JSON list of C-alpha atoms in Angstrom, two decimals:
[
{"chain": "D", "resi": 1, "resn": "UNK", "atom": "CA", "xyz": [85.80, 39.91, 181.03]},
{"chain": "D", "resi": 2, "resn": "UNK", "atom": "CA", "xyz": [88.52, 41.72, 178.98]},
{"chain": "D", "resi": 3, "resn": "UNK", "atom": "CA", "xyz": [89.74, 45.07, 178.84]},
{"chain": "D", "resi": 4, "resn": "UNK", "atom": "CA", "xyz": [91.53, 47.36, 176.26]},
{"chain": "D", "resi": 5, "resn": "UNK", "atom": "CA", "xyz": [92.86, 50.70, 177.66]},
{"chain": "D", "resi": 6, "resn": "UNK", "atom": "CA", "xyz": [92.78, 52.95, 174.39]},
{"chain": "D", "resi": 7, "resn": "UNK", "atom": "CA", "xyz": [94.45, 56.26, 175.03]},
{"chain": "D", "resi": 8, "resn": "UNK", "atom": "CA", "xyz": [95.44, 57.04, 171.47]},
{"chain": "D", "resi": 9, "resn": "UNK", "atom": "CA", "xyz": [93.84, 55.11, 168.58]},
{"chain": "D", "resi": 10, "resn": "UNK", "atom": "CA", "xyz": [91.63, 57.87, 167.44]},
{"chain": "D", "resi": 11, "resn": "UNK", "atom": "CA", "xyz": [94.46, 60.50, 167.15]},
{"chain": "D", "resi": 12, "resn": "UNK", "atom": "CA", "xyz": [97.67, 58.57, 166.81]},
{"chain": "D", "resi": 13, "resn": "UNK", "atom": "CA", "xyz": [98.14, 58.93, 163.08]},
{"chain": "D", "resi": 14, "resn": "UNK", "atom": "CA", "xyz": [97.39, 62.63, 163.14]},
{"chain": "D", "resi": 15, "resn": "UNK", "atom": "CA", "xyz": [99.95, 63.00, 165.82]},
{"chain": "D", "resi": 16, "resn": "UNK", "atom": "CA", "xyz": [102.63, 61.04, 164.06]},
{"chain": "D", "resi": 17, "resn": "UNK", "atom": "CA", "xyz": [102.01, 62.99, 160.75]},
{"chain": "D", "resi": 18, "resn": "UNK", "atom": "CA", "xyz": [102.53, 66.33, 162.74]},
{"chain": "D", "resi": 19, "resn": "UNK", "atom": "CA", "xyz": [98.78, 67.37, 162.03]},
{"chain": "D", "resi": 20, "resn": "UNK", "atom": "CA", "xyz": [98.01, 67.52, 165.74]},
{"chain": "D", "resi": 21, "resn": "UNK", "atom": "CA", "xyz": [100.57, 68.39, 168.51]},
{"chain": "D", "resi": 22, "resn": "UNK", "atom": "CA", "xyz": [99.94, 66.32, 171.50]},
{"chain": "D", "resi": 23, "resn": "UNK", "atom": "CA", "xyz": [100.55, 67.64, 174.88]},
{"chain": "D", "resi": 24, "resn": "UNK", "atom": "CA", "xyz": [100.08, 64.75, 177.07]},
{"chain": "D", "resi": 25, "resn": "UNK", "atom": "CA", "xyz": [98.24, 61.55, 177.54]},
{"chain": "D", "resi": 26, "resn": "UNK", "atom": "CA", "xyz": [95.34, 61.39, 180.09]},
{"chain": "D", "resi": 27, "resn": "UNK", "atom": "CA", "xyz": [96.11, 57.77, 181.10]},
{"chain": "D", "resi": 28, "resn": "UNK", "atom": "CA", "xyz": [98.06, 57.01, 184.43]},
{"chain": "D", "resi": 29, "resn": "UNK", "atom": "CA", "xyz": [101.09, 55.85, 182.68]},
{"chain": "D", "resi": 30, "resn": "UNK", "atom": "CA", "xyz": [102.94, 57.00, 179.43]},
{"chain": "D", "resi": 31, "resn": "UNK", "atom": "CA", "xyz": [101.75, 55.38, 176.13]},
{"chain": "D", "resi": 32, "resn": "UNK", "atom": "CA", "xyz": [104.23, 53.09, 174.66]},
{"chain": "D", "resi": 33, "resn": "UNK", "atom": "CA", "xyz": [103.22, 54.19, 171.18]},
{"chain": "D", "resi": 34, "resn": "UNK", "atom": "CA", "xyz": [104.40, 57.65, 172.04]},
{"chain": "D", "resi": 35, "resn": "UNK", "atom": "CA", "xyz": [106.68, 57.48, 175.08]},
{"chain": "D", "resi": 36, "resn": "UNK", "atom": "CA", "xyz": [107.86, 61.00, 174.67]},
{"chain": "D", "resi": 37, "resn": "UNK", "atom": "CA", "xyz": [104.54, 62.29, 175.72]},
{"chain": "D", "resi": 38, "resn": "UNK", "atom": "CA", "xyz": [104.19, 63.15, 179.32]},
{"chain": "D", "resi": 39, "resn": "UNK", "atom": "CA", "xyz": [100.99, 62.14, 181.50]},
{"chain": "D", "resi": 40, "resn": "UNK", "atom": "CA", "xyz": [98.58, 64.89, 182.68]},
{"chain": "D", "resi": 41, "resn": "UNK", "atom": "CA", "xyz": [99.50, 63.30, 186.08]},
{"chain": "D", "resi": 42, "resn": "UNK", "atom": "CA", "xyz": [102.99, 64.71, 185.73]},
{"chain": "D", "resi": 43, "resn": "UNK", "atom": "CA", "xyz": [101.44, 68.01, 186.08]},
{"chain": "D", "resi": 44, "resn": "UNK", "atom": "CA", "xyz": [98.15, 67.36, 187.85]},
{"chain": "D", "resi": 45, "resn": "UNK", "atom": "CA", "xyz": [98.85, 64.92, 190.58]},
{"chain": "D", "resi": 46, "resn": "UNK", "atom": "CA", "xyz": [96.41, 61.89, 190.49]},
{"chain": "D", "resi": 47, "resn": "UNK", "atom": "CA", "xyz": [94.70, 62.81, 187.17]},
{"chain": "D", "resi": 48, "resn": "UNK", "atom": "CA", "xyz": [93.70, 59.84, 185.07]},
{"chain": "D", "resi": 49, "resn": "UNK", "atom": "CA", "xyz": [91.15, 59.32, 182.48]},
{"chain": "D", "resi": 50, "resn": "UNK", "atom": "CA", "xyz": [91.09, 56.70, 179.74]},
{"chain": "D", "resi": 51, "resn": "UNK", "atom": "CA", "xyz": [88.72, 55.04, 177.48]},
{"chain": "D", "resi": 52, "resn": "UNK", "atom": "CA", "xyz": [88.43, 51.27, 177.64]},
{"chain": "D", "resi": 53, "resn": "UNK", "atom": "CA", "xyz": [86.47, 48.51, 175.93]},
{"chain": "D", "resi": 54, "resn": "UNK", "atom": "CA", "xyz": [85.36, 45.12, 177.50]},
{"chain": "D", "resi": 55, "resn": "UNK", "atom": "CA", "xyz": [83.62, 42.02, 176.47]},
{"chain": "D", "resi": 56, "resn": "UNK", "atom": "CA", "xyz": [80.92, 40.82, 178.81]},
{"chain": "D", "resi": 57, "resn": "UNK", "atom": "CA", "xyz": [78.28, 38.11, 178.96]},
{"chain": "D", "resi": 58, "resn": "UNK", "atom": "CA", "xyz": [74.51, 38.15, 180.16]},
{"chain": "D", "resi": 59, "resn": "UNK", "atom": "CA", "xyz": [73.99, 37.99, 183.99]},
{"chain": "D", "resi": 60, "resn": "UNK", "atom": "CA", "xyz": [72.99, 34.40, 183.93]},
{"chain": "D", "resi": 61, "resn": "UNK", "atom": "CA", "xyz": [75.52, 33.02, 181.73]},
{"chain": "D", "resi": 62, "resn": "UNK", "atom": "CA", "xyz": [76.86, 29.60, 183.12]},
{"chain": "D", "resi": 63, "resn": "UNK", "atom": "CA", "xyz": [80.16, 30.03, 184.87]},
{"chain": "D", "resi": 64, "resn": "UNK", "atom": "CA", "xyz": [81.90, 27.44, 182.77]},
{"chain": "D", "resi": 65, "resn": "UNK", "atom": "CA", "xyz": [80.95, 29.38, 179.64]},
{"chain": "D", "resi": 66, "resn": "UNK", "atom": "CA", "xyz": [82.06, 32.68, 181.17]},
{"chain": "D", "resi": 67, "resn": "UNK", "atom": "CA", "xyz": [85.48, 30.88, 182.13]},
{"chain": "D", "resi": 68, "resn": "UNK", "atom": "CA", "xyz": [86.01, 29.43, 178.74]},
{"chain": "D", "resi": 69, "resn": "UNK", "atom": "CA", "xyz": [85.28, 32.84, 176.94]},
{"chain": "D", "resi": 70, "resn": "UNK", "atom": "CA", "xyz": [87.64, 34.51, 179.25]},
{"chain": "D", "resi": 71, "resn": "UNK", "atom": "CA", "xyz": [90.21, 31.94, 178.62]},
{"chain": "D", "resi": 72, "resn": "UNK", "atom": "CA", "xyz": [89.96, 32.05, 175.00]},
{"chain": "D", "resi": 73, "resn": "UNK", "atom": "CA", "xyz": [89.87, 35.94, 174.75]},
{"chain": "D", "resi": 74, "resn": "UNK", "atom": "CA", "xyz": [92.72, 36.44, 177.13]},
{"chain": "D", "resi": 75, "resn": "UNK", "atom": "CA", "xyz": [94.70, 33.99, 174.98]},
{"chain": "D", "resi": 76, "resn": "UNK", "atom": "CA", "xyz": [94.09, 36.13, 171.85]},
{"chain": "D", "resi": 77, "resn": "UNK", "atom": "CA", "xyz": [94.97, 39.16, 173.80]},
{"chain": "D", "resi": 78, "resn": "UNK", "atom": "CA", "xyz": [98.38, 37.99, 174.53]},
{"chain": "D", "resi": 79, "resn": "UNK", "atom": "CA", "xyz": [98.99, 36.61, 171.04]},
{"chain": "D", "resi": 80, "resn": "UNK", "atom": "CA", "xyz": [102.05, 38.74, 169.70]},
{"chain": "D", "resi": 81, "resn": "UNK", "atom": "CA", "xyz": [100.10, 39.65, 166.58]},
{"chain": "D", "resi": 82, "resn": "UNK", "atom": "CA", "xyz": [97.30, 41.07, 168.52]},
{"chain": "D", "resi": 83, "resn": "UNK", "atom": "CA", "xyz": [99.41, 42.74, 171.13]},
{"chain": "D", "resi": 84, "resn": "UNK", "atom": "CA", "xyz": [101.67, 44.30, 168.53]},
{"chain": "D", "resi": 85, "resn": "UNK", "atom": "CA", "xyz": [98.99, 45.66, 166.42]},
{"chain": "D", "resi": 86, "resn": "UNK", "atom": "CA", "xyz": [97.18, 47.12, 169.58]},
{"chain": "D", "resi": 87, "resn": "UNK", "atom": "CA", "xyz": [100.09, 48.68, 170.79]},
{"chain": "D", "resi": 88, "resn": "UNK", "atom": "CA", "xyz": [101.04, 50.31, 167.49]},
{"chain": "D", "resi": 89, "resn": "UNK", "atom": "CA", "xyz": [97.66, 52.20, 167.47]},
{"chain": "D", "resi": 90, "resn": "UNK", "atom": "CA", "xyz": [98.09, 53.14, 171.18]},
{"chain": "D", "resi": 91, "resn": "UNK", "atom": "CA", "xyz": [95.79, 50.39, 172.70]},
{"chain": "D", "resi": 92, "resn": "UNK", "atom": "CA", "xyz": [96.90, 48.41, 175.56]},
{"chain": "D", "resi": 93, "resn": "UNK", "atom": "CA", "xyz": [95.53, 44.77, 175.73]},
{"chain": "D", "resi": 94, "resn": "UNK", "atom": "CA", "xyz": [94.79, 43.94, 179.50]},
{"chain": "D", "resi": 95, "resn": "UNK", "atom": "CA", "xyz": [93.55, 40.41, 179.98]},
{"chain": "D", "resi": 96, "resn": "UNK", "atom": "CA", "xyz": [91.94, 39.91, 183.19]},
{"chain": "D", "resi": 97, "resn": "UNK", "atom": "CA", "xyz": [89.63, 37.68, 185.16]},
{"chain": "D", "resi": 98, "resn": "UNK", "atom": "CA", "xyz": [85.85, 38.13, 185.27]},
{"chain": "D", "resi": 99, "resn": "UNK", "atom": "CA", "xyz": [86.14, 39.14, 188.68]},
{"chain": "D", "resi": 100, "resn": "UNK", "atom": "CA", "xyz": [88.83, 41.78, 187.99]},
{"chain": "D", "resi": 101, "resn": "UNK", "atom": "CA", "xyz": [86.61, 43.08, 185.09]},
{"chain": "D", "resi": 102, "resn": "UNK", "atom": "CA", "xyz": [83.62, 43.55, 187.46]},
{"chain": "D", "resi": 103, "resn": "UNK", "atom": "CA", "xyz": [85.75, 45.29, 190.00]},
{"chain": "D", "resi": 104, "resn": "UNK", "atom": "CA", "xyz": [87.06, 47.55, 187.24]},
{"chain": "D", "resi": 105, "resn": "UNK", "atom": "CA", "xyz": [83.62, 48.39, 186.09]},
{"chain": "D", "resi": 106, "resn": "UNK", "atom": "CA", "xyz": [82.57, 49.20, 189.70]},
{"chain": "D", "resi": 107, "resn": "UNK", "atom": "CA", "xyz": [85.49, 51.46, 190.26]},
{"chain": "D", "resi": 108, "resn": "UNK", "atom": "CA", "xyz": [84.86, 53.36, 186.92]},
{"chain": "D", "resi": 109, "resn": "UNK", "atom": "CA", "xyz": [81.42, 53.81, 187.91]},
{"chain": "D", "resi": 110, "resn": "UNK", "atom": "CA", "xyz": [82.24, 55.12, 191.21]},
{"chain": "D", "resi": 111, "resn": "UNK", "atom": "CA", "xyz": [84.89, 57.40, 189.96]},
{"chain": "D", "resi": 112, "resn": "UNK", "atom": "CA", "xyz": [82.87, 58.95, 187.26]},
{"chain": "D", "resi": 113, "resn": "UNK", "atom": "CA", "xyz": [79.73, 59.22, 189.57]},
{"chain": "D", "resi": 114, "resn": "UNK", "atom": "CA", "xyz": [81.75, 61.62, 191.68]},
{"chain": "D", "resi": 115, "resn": "UNK", "atom": "CA", "xyz": [82.93, 63.63, 188.78]},
{"chain": "D", "resi": 116, "resn": "UNK", "atom": "CA", "xyz": [79.36, 63.97, 187.62]},
{"chain": "D", "resi": 117, "resn": "UNK", "atom": "CA", "xyz": [78.02, 64.91, 191.20]},
{"chain": "D", "resi": 118, "resn": "UNK", "atom": "CA", "xyz": [80.88, 67.31, 191.81]},
{"chain": "D", "resi": 119, "resn": "UNK", "atom": "CA", "xyz": [80.32, 68.95, 188.46]},
{"chain": "D", "resi": 120, "resn": "UNK", "atom": "CA", "xyz": [76.62, 69.10, 189.04]},
{"chain": "D", "resi": 121, "resn": "UNK", "atom": "CA", "xyz": [76.13, 67.58, 185.57]},
{"chain": "D", "resi": 122, "resn": "UNK", "atom": "CA", "xyz": [72.55, 66.87, 184.53]},
{"chain": "D", "resi": 123, "resn": "UNK", "atom": "CA", "xyz": [71.43, 64.60, 181.67]},
{"chain": "D", "resi": 124, "resn": "UNK", "atom": "CA", "xyz": [70.00, 66.76, 178.51]}
]
């Protein structure tokens, strides 16, 4: 139902402190928290890889409950306090509908399945 794209939270403080030299972000767009960093796609056309977190509900959850959860969580994600704190650490809140979230999961599954097949990655 919800989505956060999180390109930098794990490393942003080390980058800001000069302990790590960042070369680029892997997201499709530059990170607002470090706008001077280019994207990998600036050099490798079409490259995009990002982490994200979402909130879902069990498959048979009644639609009215899913809609209410979606509405309330999306309202929190656009709250200036949440948005500001998220952006400072390099996360980007992305409120979306349950249908959009379902489509995002399907697209990510397809994208990474192709990578796994192309690289012949096998489970350990």
